[in-house]
mmCIF file of C-alpha atoms and ligand atoms in Angstrom:
data_model
loop_
_atom_site.group_PDB
_atom_site.id
_atom_site.type_symbol
_atom_site.label_atom_id
_atom_site.label_comp_id
_atom_site.label_asym_id
_atom_site.label_seq_id
_atom_site.Cartn_x
_atom_site.Cartn_y
_atom_site.Cartn_z
ATOM 1 C CA MET A 1138 -10.072 -95.719 -56.210
ATOM 2 C CA ILE A 1139 -11.015 -97.081 -59.687
ATOM 3 C CA TYR A 1140 -11.835 -93.885 -61.711
ATOM 4 C CA LEU A 1141 -14.324 -94.547 -64.390
ATOM 5 C CA ASP A 1142 -15.579 -90.871 -64.861
ATOM 6 C CA ASN A 1143 -13.405 -89.759 -67.678
ATOM 7 C CA ALA A 1144 -16.218 -88.290 -69.762
ATOM 8 C CA ALA A 1145 -16.403 -85.466 -67.017
ATOM 9 C CA THR A 1146 -12.589 -85.074 -66.993
ATOM 10 C CA SER A 1147 -9.730 -87.428 -67.624
ATOM 11 C CA PHE A 1148 -7.922 -88.715 -64.522
ATOM 12 C CA PRO A 1149 -5.161 -89.417 -63.801
ATOM 13 C CA LYS A 1150 -3.193 -86.768 -65.808
ATOM 14 C CA PRO A 1151 0.269 -87.846 -67.233
ATOM 15 C CA GLU A 1152 3.110 -86.866 -64.859
ATOM 16 C CA GLN A 1153 4.602 -84.717 -67.610
ATOM 17 C CA VAL A 1154 1.434 -82.571 -67.642
ATOM 18 C CA ILE A 1155 1.759 -81.968 -63.839
ATOM 19 C CA THR A 1156 5.493 -81.219 -64.219
ATOM 20 C CA ALA A 1157 4.841 -78.704 -67.093
ATOM 21 C CA ILE A 1158 2.208 -76.771 -64.967
ATOM 22 C CA SER A 1159 4.422 -76.619 -62.046
ATOM 23 C CA ARG A 1160 7.483 -75.653 -63.959
ATOM 24 C CA TYR A 1161 5.380 -72.782 -65.573
ATOM 25 C CA CYS A 1162 4.395 -71.635 -62.124
ATOM 26 C CA ARG A 1163 7.766 -71.809 -60.609
ATOM 27 C CA GLU A 1164 10.033 -70.853 -63.415
ATOM 28 C CA ILE A 1165 8.122 -68.710 -65.990
ATOM 29 C CA GLY A 1166 5.128 -67.225 -64.247
ATOM 30 C CA ALA A 1167 4.767 -64.278 -66.745
ATOM 31 C CA ASN A 1168 1.736 -63.141 -68.666
ATOM 32 C CA PRO A 1169 1.993 -64.230 -72.475
ATOM 33 C CA GLY A 1170 1.832 -61.380 -75.020
ATOM 34 C CA ARG A 1171 1.980 -58.792 -72.376
ATOM 35 C CA ALA A 1172 5.763 -57.553 -72.298
ATOM 36 C CA SER A 1173 8.931 -58.172 -74.162
ATOM 37 C CA HIS A 1174 11.057 -59.396 -71.196
ATOM 38 C CA ARG A 1175 12.508 -62.898 -71.301
ATOM 39 C CA LEU A 1176 9.912 -64.443 -69.036
ATOM 40 C CA ALA A 1177 6.992 -63.010 -70.984
ATOM 41 C CA ARG A 1178 8.676 -64.178 -74.354
ATOM 42 C CA GLU A 1179 9.048 -67.807 -72.791
ATOM 43 C CA ALA A 1180 5.293 -67.586 -71.782
ATOM 44 C CA SER A 1181 4.346 -66.618 -75.326
ATOM 45 C CA ALA A 1182 6.470 -69.501 -76.668
ATOM 46 C CA VAL A 1183 4.644 -71.887 -74.442
ATOM 47 C CA VAL A 1184 1.171 -70.845 -75.621
ATOM 48 C CA ALA A 1185 2.416 -70.845 -79.334
ATOM 49 C CA ARG A 1186 3.769 -74.292 -78.835
ATOM 50 C CA THR A 1187 0.554 -75.753 -77.451
ATOM 51 C CA ARG A 1188 -1.355 -73.962 -80.443
ATOM 52 C CA ARG A 1189 0.969 -75.727 -82.808
ATOM 53 C CA LEU A 1190 0.768 -79.131 -81.262
ATOM 54 C CA LEU A 1191 -3.137 -78.879 -81.266
ATOM 55 C CA ALA A 1192 -2.997 -77.810 -84.999
ATOM 56 C CA ASP A 1193 -0.843 -80.698 -86.009
ATOM 57 C CA LEU A 1194 -3.241 -83.110 -83.988
ATOM 58 C CA LEU A 1195 -6.210 -81.747 -85.994
ATOM 59 C CA GLY A 1196 -4.587 -82.705 -89.264
ATOM 60 C CA GLY A 1197 -2.388 -79.569 -89.828
ATOM 61 C CA VAL A 1198 -4.844 -76.838 -89.621
ATOM 62 C CA ASP A 1199 -3.826 -73.191 -89.398
ATOM 63 C CA PRO A 1200 -2.917 -72.628 -85.763
ATOM 64 C CA SER A 1201 -4.136 -69.056 -85.740
ATOM 65 C CA ARG A 1202 -7.641 -70.340 -86.346
ATOM 66 C CA ILE A 1203 -7.384 -72.044 -82.861
ATOM 67 C CA ILE A 1204 -9.034 -70.020 -80.161
ATOM 68 C CA PHE A 1205 -8.142 -71.112 -76.604
ATOM 69 C CA THR A 1206 -11.217 -71.062 -74.110
ATOM 70 C CA PRO A 1207 -11.667 -72.315 -70.590
ATOM 71 C CA SER A 1208 -13.866 -75.060 -71.652
ATOM 72 C CA THR A 1209 -15.844 -76.738 -74.403
ATOM 73 C CA THR A 1210 -18.930 -74.806 -73.106
ATOM 74 C CA VAL A 1211 -17.329 -71.489 -73.647
ATOM 75 C CA ALA A 1212 -16.198 -72.537 -77.224
ATOM 76 C CA LEU A 1213 -19.656 -73.666 -78.002
ATOM 77 C CA ASN A 1214 -21.112 -70.338 -76.830
ATOM 78 C CA LEU A 1215 -18.656 -68.426 -78.928
ATOM 79 C CA ALA A 1216 -19.413 -70.499 -81.909
ATOM 80 C CA LEU A 1217 -23.221 -70.249 -81.607
ATOM 81 C CA LYS A 1218 -23.553 -66.681 -80.511
ATOM 82 C CA GLY A 1219 -20.624 -65.312 -82.732
ATOM 83 C CA LEU A 1220 -22.023 -66.831 -85.817
ATOM 84 C CA LEU A 1221 -25.933 -66.789 -85.682
ATOM 85 C CA ARG A 1222 -27.990 -63.907 -86.575
ATOM 86 C CA PRO A 1223 -31.857 -63.073 -86.091
ATOM 87 C CA GLY A 1224 -33.685 -65.116 -88.675
ATOM 88 C CA ASP A 1225 -31.176 -68.021 -88.833
ATOM 89 C CA HIS A 1226 -32.287 -71.543 -88.264
ATOM 90 C CA VAL A 1227 -30.203 -74.401 -86.754
ATOM 91 C CA LEU A 1228 -30.434 -78.230 -87.174
ATOM 92 C CA THR A 1229 -29.347 -80.015 -84.090
ATOM 93 C CA SER A 1230 -29.900 -83.571 -82.670
ATOM 94 C CA SER A 1231 -31.877 -84.983 -79.737
ATOM 95 C CA MET A 1232 -28.495 -86.392 -78.263
ATOM 96 C CA GLU A 1233 -27.053 -83.012 -77.477
ATOM 97 C CA HIS A 1234 -25.445 -81.909 -74.323
ATOM 98 C CA ASN A 1235 -26.972 -78.817 -72.577
ATOM 99 C CA SER A 1236 -23.891 -76.788 -73.668
ATOM 100 C CA VAL A 1237 -25.568 -76.717 -77.133
ATOM 101 C CA LEU A 1238 -29.192 -76.914 -76.247
ATOM 102 C CA ARG A 1239 -29.164 -74.116 -73.605
ATOM 103 C CA PRO A 1240 -27.430 -71.541 -75.888
ATOM 104 C CA LEU A 1241 -29.722 -72.457 -78.605
ATOM 105 C CA HIS A 1242 -32.715 -71.960 -76.163
ATOM 106 C CA HIS A 1243 -31.275 -68.555 -75.189
ATOM 107 C CA LEU A 1244 -30.840 -67.412 -78.827
ATOM 108 C CA GLU A 1245 -34.559 -68.021 -79.299
ATOM 109 C CA ARG A 1246 -35.257 -64.622 -77.914
ATOM 110 C CA LEU A 1247 -33.275 -63.173 -80.607
ATOM 111 C CA GLY A 1248 -35.372 -64.837 -83.300
ATOM 112 C CA ILE A 1249 -32.898 -67.616 -83.917
ATOM 113 C CA THR A 1250 -34.844 -70.959 -84.205
ATOM 114 C CA HIS A 1251 -33.700 -74.440 -84.054
ATOM 115 C CA THR A 1252 -35.060 -78.083 -84.756
ATOM 116 C CA ARG A 1253 -33.896 -81.042 -82.671
ATOM 117 C CA ILE A 1254 -33.829 -84.044 -85.081
ATOM 118 C CA PRO A 1255 -35.034 -87.107 -83.172
ATOM 119 C CA CYS A 1256 -32.421 -89.995 -83.001
ATOM 120 C CA SER A 1257 -33.373 -93.587 -82.635
ATOM 121 C CA PRO A 1258 -33.838 -95.175 -79.326
ATOM 122 C CA GLU A 1259 -30.108 -96.332 -79.475
ATOM 123 C CA GLY A 1260 -29.298 -92.700 -79.931
ATOM 124 C CA LEU A 1261 -28.186 -92.803 -83.577
ATOM 125 C CA LEU A 1262 -28.999 -90.041 -86.070
ATOM 126 C CA ASP A 1263 -30.150 -90.848 -89.685
ATOM 127 C CA PRO A 1264 -28.363 -88.211 -91.919
ATOM 128 C CA ALA A 1265 -31.540 -88.453 -94.331
ATOM 129 C CA ASP A 1266 -33.549 -86.651 -91.570
ATOM 130 C CA ILE A 1267 -31.297 -83.518 -92.031
ATOM 131 C CA ARG A 1268 -32.675 -83.196 -95.570
ATOM 132 C CA ARG A 1269 -36.193 -83.710 -94.334
ATOM 133 C CA ARG A 1270 -35.919 -81.172 -91.664
ATOM 134 C CA LEU A 1271 -34.281 -78.446 -93.787
ATOM 135 C CA HIS A 1272 -35.760 -74.866 -93.650
ATOM 136 C CA PRO A 1273 -35.064 -72.122 -96.142
ATOM 137 C CA GLU A 1274 -33.380 -70.272 -93.347
ATOM 138 C CA THR A 1275 -31.152 -73.149 -92.078
ATOM 139 C CA ARG A 1276 -27.604 -71.925 -91.704
ATOM 140 C CA LEU A 1277 -25.856 -74.227 -89.250
ATOM 141 C CA ILE A 1278 -26.100 -77.894 -88.220
ATOM 142 C CA ALA A 1279 -24.664 -78.215 -84.536
ATOM 143 C CA LEU A 1280 -23.995 -81.768 -83.666
ATOM 144 C CA VAL A 1281 -22.208 -83.776 -80.821
ATOM 145 C CA HIS A 1282 -19.487 -86.108 -82.331
ATOM 146 C CA ALA A 1283 -20.115 -88.741 -79.573
ATOM 147 C CA SER A 1284 -22.787 -88.738 -76.917
ATOM 148 C CA ASN A 1285 -21.589 -88.191 -73.438
ATOM 149 C CA VAL A 1286 -24.415 -90.540 -72.257
ATOM 150 C CA THR A 1287 -24.017 -93.631 -74.564
ATOM 151 C CA GLY A 1288 -20.666 -93.014 -76.351
ATOM 152 C CA GLY A 1289 -22.596 -93.423 -79.726
ATOM 153 C CA LEU A 1290 -20.913 -91.817 -82.683
ATOM 154 C CA MET A 1291 -22.744 -89.470 -85.004
ATOM 155 C CA PRO A 1292 -21.926 -89.964 -88.709
ATOM 156 C CA VAL A 1293 -19.973 -86.617 -88.889
ATOM 157 C CA ALA A 1294 -17.996 -87.329 -92.309
ATOM 158 C CA GLU A 1295 -21.418 -88.080 -93.968
ATOM 159 C CA ILE A 1296 -23.045 -84.983 -92.417
ATOM 160 C CA GLY A 1297 -20.058 -82.947 -93.307
ATOM 161 C CA ALA A 1298 -20.348 -83.801 -96.976
ATOM 162 C CA LEU A 1299 -24.119 -83.134 -96.894
ATOM 163 C CA ALA A 1300 -23.491 -79.776 -95.226
ATOM 164 C CA ARG A 1301 -21.264 -78.810 -98.119
ATOM 165 C CA GLU A 1302 -23.740 -80.111 -100.710
ATOM 166 C CA LEU A 1303 -26.630 -78.093 -98.994
ATOM 167 C CA GLY A 1304 -24.303 -75.020 -98.449
ATOM 168 C CA LEU A 1305 -24.660 -75.154 -94.618
ATOM 169 C CA LEU A 1306 -22.153 -74.727 -91.909
ATOM 170 C CA LEU A 1307 -21.247 -77.651 -89.628
ATOM 171 C CA LEU A 1308 -20.279 -77.053 -85.942
ATOM 172 C CA VAL A 1309 -19.154 -80.185 -84.072
ATOM 173 C CA ASP A 1310 -19.119 -80.600 -80.343
ATOM 174 C CA GLY A 1311 -15.966 -82.715 -79.879
ATOM 175 C CA ALA A 1312 -16.039 -82.959 -76.041
ATOM 176 C CA GLN A 1313 -15.870 -86.703 -76.144
ATOM 177 C CA THR A 1314 -13.703 -87.378 -79.089
ATOM 178 C CA VAL A 1315 -10.878 -84.849 -79.357
ATOM 179 C CA GLY A 1316 -7.751 -86.818 -78.466
ATOM 180 C CA VAL A 1317 -9.644 -90.172 -78.772
ATOM 181 C CA LEU A 1318 -10.429 -90.354 -82.441
ATOM 182 C CA HIS A 1319 -8.563 -88.903 -85.514
ATOM 183 C CA LEU A 1320 -10.541 -85.702 -85.894
ATOM 184 C CA GLU A 1321 -9.373 -83.797 -88.886
ATOM 185 C CA PRO A 1322 -11.851 -80.886 -89.441
ATOM 186 C CA GLU A 1323 -10.855 -79.954 -92.984
ATOM 187 C CA ARG A 1324 -11.243 -83.614 -94.166
ATOM 188 C CA LEU A 1325 -14.516 -84.198 -92.407
ATOM 189 C CA GLY A 1326 -16.034 -80.887 -93.813
ATOM 190 C CA ILE A 1327 -16.368 -79.420 -90.232
ATOM 191 C CA ASP A 1328 -16.434 -75.603 -90.141
ATOM 192 C CA LEU A 1329 -16.172 -75.147 -86.391
ATOM 193 C CA LEU A 1330 -15.019 -77.522 -83.796
ATOM 194 C CA ALA A 1331 -15.319 -77.077 -80.084
ATOM 195 C CA GLY A 1332 -13.336 -79.246 -77.776
ATOM 196 C CA PRO A 1333 -11.943 -79.582 -74.338
ATOM 197 C CA GLY A 1334 -8.285 -79.680 -73.227
ATOM 198 C CA HIS A 1335 -9.195 -81.534 -70.034
ATOM 199 C CA LYS A 1336 -10.569 -84.657 -71.240
ATOM 200 C CA GLY A 1337 -9.204 -86.836 -74.240
ATOM 201 C CA LEU A 1338 -6.163 -84.432 -74.571
ATOM 202 C CA LEU A 1339 -5.201 -85.343 -70.936
ATOM 203 C CA GLY A 1340 -4.651 -81.540 -70.041
ATOM 204 C CA PRO A 1341 -5.783 -79.810 -66.860
ATOM 205 C CA MET A 1342 -9.357 -78.358 -66.158
ATOM 206 C CA GLY A 1343 -9.714 -74.684 -67.552
ATOM 207 C CA THR A 1344 -8.552 -75.514 -70.995
ATOM 208 C CA GLY A 1345 -10.595 -75.940 -74.115
ATOM 209 C CA PHE A 1346 -10.708 -74.503 -77.665
ATOM 210 C CA LEU A 1347 -12.692 -73.454 -80.701
ATOM 211 C CA TYR A 1348 -11.371 -74.184 -84.272
ATOM 212 C CA VAL A 1349 -12.761 -72.017 -86.888
ATOM 213 C CA ARG A 1350 -11.932 -72.839 -90.545
ATOM 214 C CA PRO A 1351 -10.164 -70.145 -92.579
ATOM 215 C CA GLY A 1352 -12.561 -67.773 -94.385
ATOM 216 C CA LEU A 1353 -15.381 -68.012 -91.853
ATOM 217 C CA ASP A 1354 -15.685 -64.869 -89.654
ATOM 218 C CA LEU A 1355 -17.352 -64.761 -86.105
ATOM 219 C CA ASP A 1356 -18.407 -61.824 -83.912
ATOM 220 C CA THR A 1357 -16.663 -61.338 -80.656
ATOM 221 C CA LEU A 1358 -18.573 -62.031 -77.571
ATOM 222 C CA TRP A 1359 -16.180 -59.990 -75.083
ATOM 223 C CA GLU A 1360 -13.290 -57.528 -76.044
ATOM 224 C CA GLY A 1361 -10.514 -56.164 -74.078
ATOM 225 C CA GLY A 1362 -6.686 -56.233 -73.736
ATOM 226 C CA THR A 1363 -4.711 -58.644 -76.001
ATOM 227 C CA GLY A 1364 -1.377 -57.310 -75.777
ATOM 228 C CA SER A 1365 -1.546 -56.272 -79.472
ATOM 229 C CA ARG A 1366 -2.437 -52.941 -81.132
ATOM 230 C CA SER A 1367 -2.949 -51.391 -77.781
ATOM 231 C CA GLU A 1368 -3.057 -47.877 -79.459
ATOM 232 C CA SER A 1369 -6.587 -48.749 -80.617
ATOM 233 C CA THR A 1370 -9.852 -48.902 -78.775
ATOM 234 C CA ALA A 1371 -11.057 -51.072 -81.554
ATOM 235 C CA GLN A 1372 -10.777 -54.846 -81.140
ATOM 236 C CA PRO A 1373 -7.683 -56.329 -83.266
ATOM 237 C CA GLU A 1374 -8.789 -57.988 -86.457
ATOM 238 C CA SER A 1375 -6.003 -60.531 -86.318
ATOM 239 C CA TRP A 1376 -6.655 -64.169 -85.232
ATOM 240 C CA PRO A 1377 -6.617 -65.511 -82.488
ATOM 241 C CA ASP A 1378 -6.028 -62.259 -80.656
ATOM 242 C CA ARG A 1379 -9.507 -60.998 -81.777
ATOM 243 C CA PHE A 1380 -11.016 -63.671 -79.636
ATOM 244 C CA GLU A 1381 -8.586 -64.035 -76.784
ATOM 245 C CA SER A 1382 -8.923 -60.802 -74.742
ATOM 246 C CA GLY A 1383 -7.827 -61.143 -71.131
ATOM 247 C CA THR A 1384 -5.163 -63.289 -69.460
ATOM 248 C CA LEU A 1385 -4.886 -66.830 -70.839
ATOM 249 C CA ASN A 1386 -4.554 -69.876 -68.603
ATOM 250 C CA ALA A 1387 -0.893 -70.146 -69.503
ATOM 251 C CA PRO A 1388 0.045 -72.677 -66.721
ATOM 252 C CA GLY A 1389 -2.981 -74.805 -68.062
ATOM 253 C CA LEU A 1390 -1.832 -74.268 -71.618
ATOM 254 C CA ALA A 1391 1.781 -75.538 -70.624
ATOM 255 C CA GLY A 1392 0.059 -78.633 -69.189
ATOM 256 C CA LEU A 1393 -2.098 -79.037 -72.228
ATOM 257 C CA ALA A 1394 0.963 -79.199 -74.564
ATOM 258 C CA GLU A 1395 2.217 -82.198 -72.509
ATOM 259 C CA GLY A 1396 -1.186 -83.782 -72.497
ATOM 260 C CA ILE A 1397 -1.260 -83.613 -76.321
ATOM 261 C CA ALA A 1398 2.304 -84.957 -76.475
ATOM 262 C CA ALA A 1399 1.280 -87.732 -74.326
ATOM 263 C CA VAL A 1400 -1.664 -88.543 -76.617
ATOM 264 C CA GLN A 1401 0.731 -88.429 -79.631
ATOM 265 C CA GLU A 1402 3.126 -90.785 -77.992
ATOM 266 C CA ARG A 1403 0.507 -93.432 -77.373
ATOM 267 C CA GLY A 1404 -1.178 -92.758 -80.738
ATOM 268 C CA VAL A 1405 -4.797 -91.860 -81.292
ATOM 269 C CA GLU A 1406 -5.492 -95.184 -82.916
ATOM 270 C CA ALA A 1407 -3.969 -97.040 -79.965
ATOM 271 C CA ILE A 1408 -6.134 -94.984 -77.392
ATOM 272 C CA ALA A 1409 -9.356 -95.672 -79.441
ATOM 273 C CA ALA A 1410 -8.662 -99.375 -79.881
ATOM 274 C CA HIS A 1411 -7.953 -99.735 -76.105
ATOM 275 C CA GLU A 1412 -11.186 -97.842 -75.114
ATOM 276 C CA ILE A 1413 -13.371 -99.687 -77.547
ATOM 277 C CA ARG A 1414 -11.973 -103.116 -76.419
ATOM 278 C CA LEU A 1415 -12.611 -102.228 -72.802
ATOM 279 C CA MET A 1416 -16.224 -101.035 -73.792
ATOM 280 C CA GLU A 1417 -17.022 -104.131 -75.882
ATOM 281 C CA ARG A 1418 -15.997 -106.292 -72.924
ATOM 282 C CA LEU A 1419 -18.111 -104.151 -70.429
ATOM 283 C CA SER A 1420 -21.087 -104.152 -72.651
ATOM 284 C CA ARG A 1421 -20.920 -107.993 -73.183
ATOM 285 C CA GLU A 1422 -20.537 -108.889 -69.710
ATOM 286 C CA LEU A 1423 -23.112 -106.423 -68.311
ATOM 287 C CA ARG A 1424 -25.651 -107.614 -70.810
ATOM 288 C CA HIS A 1425 -25.361 -111.090 -69.232
ATOM 289 C CA VAL A 1426 -26.120 -109.827 -65.761
ATOM 290 C CA PRO A 1427 -29.790 -110.244 -64.769
ATOM 291 C CA LYS A 1428 -31.750 -107.063 -64.263
ATOM 292 C CA VAL A 1429 -29.067 -104.955 -65.930
ATOM 293 C CA VAL A 1430 -30.238 -102.673 -68.922
ATOM 294 C CA VAL A 1431 -27.511 -101.424 -71.256
ATOM 295 C CA TYR A 1432 -28.185 -98.493 -73.365
ATOM 296 C CA GLY A 1433 -26.762 -96.977 -76.634
ATOM 297 C CA PRO A 1434 -25.556 -98.789 -79.727
ATOM 298 C CA SER A 1435 -25.297 -102.451 -79.498
ATOM 299 C CA ARG A 1436 -22.301 -102.301 -81.973
ATOM 300 C CA ARG A 1437 -19.826 -101.002 -79.626
ATOM 301 C CA HIS A 1438 -17.112 -100.260 -82.383
ATOM 302 C CA GLU A 1439 -19.582 -97.299 -83.304
ATOM 303 C CA CYS A 1440 -18.813 -95.712 -79.857
ATOM 304 C CA VAL A 1441 -16.102 -94.213 -77.919
ATOM 305 C CA GLY A 1442 -15.235 -95.182 -74.354
ATOM 306 C CA THR A 1443 -18.511 -94.219 -72.599
ATOM 307 C CA LEU A 1444 -21.481 -96.657 -71.609
ATOM 308 C CA SER A 1445 -24.624 -96.236 -69.659
ATOM 309 C CA PHE A 1446 -26.540 -98.911 -67.864
ATOM 310 C CA ASN A 1447 -29.205 -99.279 -65.092
ATOM 311 C CA ILE A 1448 -30.115 -101.893 -62.614
ATOM 312 C CA THR A 1449 -34.019 -102.687 -62.556
ATOM 313 C CA GLY A 1450 -35.136 -101.674 -59.176
ATOM 314 C CA VAL A 1451 -32.329 -99.528 -57.992
ATOM 315 C CA THR A 1452 -31.924 -95.871 -58.827
ATOM 316 C CA SER A 1453 -28.661 -94.829 -60.759
ATOM 317 C CA ASN A 1454 -27.795 -92.565 -57.718
ATOM 318 C CA GLU A 1455 -28.052 -95.751 -55.347
ATOM 319 C CA VAL A 1456 -25.764 -97.826 -57.667
ATOM 320 C CA ALA A 1457 -23.273 -94.999 -57.984
ATOM 321 C CA HIS A 1458 -23.233 -94.511 -54.122
ATOM 322 C CA ILE A 1459 -22.826 -98.266 -53.581
ATOM 323 C CA LEU A 1460 -19.998 -98.492 -56.180
ATOM 324 C CA ASP A 1461 -18.230 -95.476 -54.590
ATOM 325 C CA THR A 1462 -18.615 -96.394 -50.869
ATOM 326 C CA ALA A 1463 -18.567 -100.187 -50.959
ATOM 327 C CA HIS A 1464 -16.126 -100.929 -53.940
ATOM 328 C CA GLY A 1465 -14.249 -97.812 -54.407
ATOM 329 C CA ILE A 1466 -15.365 -97.156 -58.103
ATOM 330 C CA ALA A 1467 -16.101 -93.701 -59.398
ATOM 331 C CA VAL A 1468 -18.908 -93.439 -61.911
ATOM 332 C CA ARG A 1469 -21.600 -90.734 -62.708
ATOM 333 C CA PRO A 1470 -25.235 -91.324 -62.318
ATOM 334 C CA GLY A 1471 -28.274 -89.095 -63.329
ATOM 335 C CA LEU A 1472 -28.778 -87.037 -66.453
ATOM 336 C CA HIS A 1473 -25.217 -86.076 -67.317
ATOM 337 C CA CYS A 1474 -26.298 -82.418 -68.307
ATOM 338 C CA ALA A 1475 -28.001 -84.063 -71.355
ATOM 339 C CA PRO A 1476 -31.725 -84.426 -70.604
ATOM 340 C CA ALA A 1477 -32.739 -84.737 -74.281
ATOM 341 C CA ALA A 1478 -30.312 -87.765 -74.833
ATOM 342 C CA HIS A 1479 -31.953 -89.462 -71.844
ATOM 343 C CA GLN A 1480 -35.456 -88.825 -73.391
ATOM 344 C CA THR A 1481 -34.223 -90.288 -76.511
ATOM 345 C CA ILE A 1482 -32.909 -93.607 -75.129
ATOM 346 C CA GLY A 1483 -35.804 -93.969 -72.658
ATOM 347 C CA SER A 1484 -34.110 -93.170 -69.353
ATOM 348 C CA PHE A 1485 -35.496 -89.810 -68.479
ATOM 349 C CA PRO A 1486 -36.031 -88.500 -65.784
ATOM 350 C CA GLU A 1487 -34.184 -91.158 -63.768
ATOM 351 C CA GLY A 1488 -30.938 -91.163 -65.814
ATOM 352 C CA THR A 1489 -28.378 -93.902 -65.946
ATOM 353 C CA VAL A 1490 -25.094 -95.047 -64.392
ATOM 354 C CA ARG A 1491 -22.431 -93.718 -66.712
ATOM 355 C CA VAL A 1492 -19.072 -95.610 -66.955
ATOM 356 C CA SER A 1493 -16.370 -93.807 -68.949
ATOM 357 C CA VAL A 1494 -12.742 -95.051 -69.552
ATOM 358 C CA GLY A 1495 -9.604 -93.444 -70.535
ATOM 359 C CA PRO A 1496 -6.170 -94.418 -71.795
ATOM 360 C CA TYR A 1497 -5.005 -95.665 -68.410
ATOM 361 C CA THR A 1498 -8.093 -97.681 -67.526
ATOM 362 C CA THR A 1499 -7.176 -101.396 -67.230
ATOM 363 C CA GLU A 1500 -8.996 -104.785 -67.960
ATOM 364 C CA ASP A 1501 -8.787 -105.549 -64.256
ATOM 365 C CA GLU A 1502 -10.794 -102.327 -63.361
ATOM 366 C CA ILE A 1503 -13.461 -103.214 -65.809
ATOM 367 C CA GLN A 1504 -13.620 -106.781 -64.344
ATOM 368 C CA ALA A 1505 -13.857 -105.169 -60.861
ATOM 369 C CA LEU A 1506 -16.743 -103.082 -61.968
ATOM 370 C CA VAL A 1507 -18.565 -106.138 -63.521
ATOM 371 C CA ARG A 1508 -18.071 -108.124 -60.300
ATOM 372 C CA ALA A 1509 -19.427 -105.273 -58.046
ATOM 373 C CA VAL A 1510 -22.458 -104.819 -60.376
ATOM 374 C CA GLU A 1511 -23.156 -108.528 -59.975
ATOM 375 C CA GLN A 1512 -22.888 -108.309 -56.308
ATOM 376 C CA ILE A 1513 -25.402 -105.365 -56.250
ATOM 377 C CA VAL A 1514 -27.867 -107.477 -58.193
ATOM 378 C CA ARG A 1515 -27.502 -110.502 -55.988
ATOM 379 C CA PHE A 1516 -27.986 -108.370 -52.932
ATOM 380 C CA GLN A 1517 -31.071 -106.840 -54.394
ATOM 381 C CA ARG A 1518 -32.572 -110.455 -54.906
HETATM 382 C C1 LIG B 2256 -20.925 -83.769 -75.186
HETATM 383 C C2 LIG B 2256 -20.392 -82.690 -74.322
HETATM 384 N N1 LIG B 2256 -20.430 -81.479 -74.844
HETATM 385 C C3 LIG B 2256 -19.942 -80.422 -73.840
HETATM 386 C C4 LIG B 2256 -19.456 -80.662 -72.724
HETATM 387 C C5 LIG B 2256 -19.055 -79.440 -71.958
HETATM 388 O O1 LIG B 2256 -17.611 -79.665 -71.727
HETATM 389 P P1 LIG B 2256 -16.787 -78.800 -70.796
HETATM 390 O O2 LIG B 2256 -16.999 -79.325 -69.478
HETATM 391 O O3 LIG B 2256 -15.290 -78.817 -71.374
HETATM 392 O O4 LIG B 2256 -17.382 -77.372 -70.819
HETATM 393 C C6 LIG B 2256 -19.486 -81.998 -72.234
HETATM 394 C C7 LIG B 2256 -18.961 -82.058 -70.791
HETATM 395 O O5 LIG B 2256 -19.063 -83.264 -70.186
HETATM 396 C C8 LIG B 2256 -19.954 -83.052 -72.994
HETATM 397 O O6 LIG B 2256 -19.849 -84.429 -72.531
#
């Protein structure tokens, strides 16, 4: 099988990730922070190491400001619901995933409003529109770093500088960029960064995180046992315990540490260059196939390793089905949990065929996809 669905979760995982999960389950097994015996201490050390490796990857941030979550979605909910208060206004874009748009929709019932800034038909945001859409109550800009539909990058550094100038907070959804691009929140003016452990960081599913810059406080969304300050019924004030009630996915975090190590060994720049090169080739070759429409920015160096296309006259579901069953190629059709993005690029409600590569995707696999698409088009004629 040729796996081109890395935007959903990366696959394959490096062997060292699988070994670390298995080793945790076989040899450690204990609950981190819940006892002082040797196995519990080892478990705590595993979680602390993962936090440190991630903090280093994010440009040397304070590890205690990294909250582990089961996914990007949980991290985004914690950021939005922990931060916003009735009367606040949020600026967001028309390229967001439902994991931003649905919490914002839900928060409307508390009197928290938002404005979706329309992006261009290529899915790109003009930062000048942020100034134009500003309200007196605007407190936060919530922005996807790279679209999970087109791969197109948002001008996060420029928007970070603008947010600082305007006294606004910036929350970035790094679901498609953490581990794929150099993402240093402090340098980019990002106050909160939500990300997955299971995509670009090559860790297992059930891992994710929220980074919150020092000095910024959040409300908790759930409270409970943390293994610390057990004498008190009040939630501890210390980070990250305050936000990590309940048993952590320690085997997953053991795997995530090795995923981060694998990313560091290859180098983030090398991974980005590899994915952009594959996508430039795919975009160029697909644009030459009759009846194929490619979406998103034409300048592929402004994208990560995700691309959407359609074949005129064939639904995205049919194309994905043929690729799967006749060619052994895994892609994702439809709306990709981002209906607003498809409205923006003109592919709603049908959606697109999404191709997303990873560090282990090869040129030969991209060539096989192009040949398969050519064959589907020939067959249609
Ligand atoms: C842009 C974007 N945001 C958020 C998410 C949700 O991520 P998770 O599956 O880690 O909850 C995804 C998942 O595909 C995504 O692509």
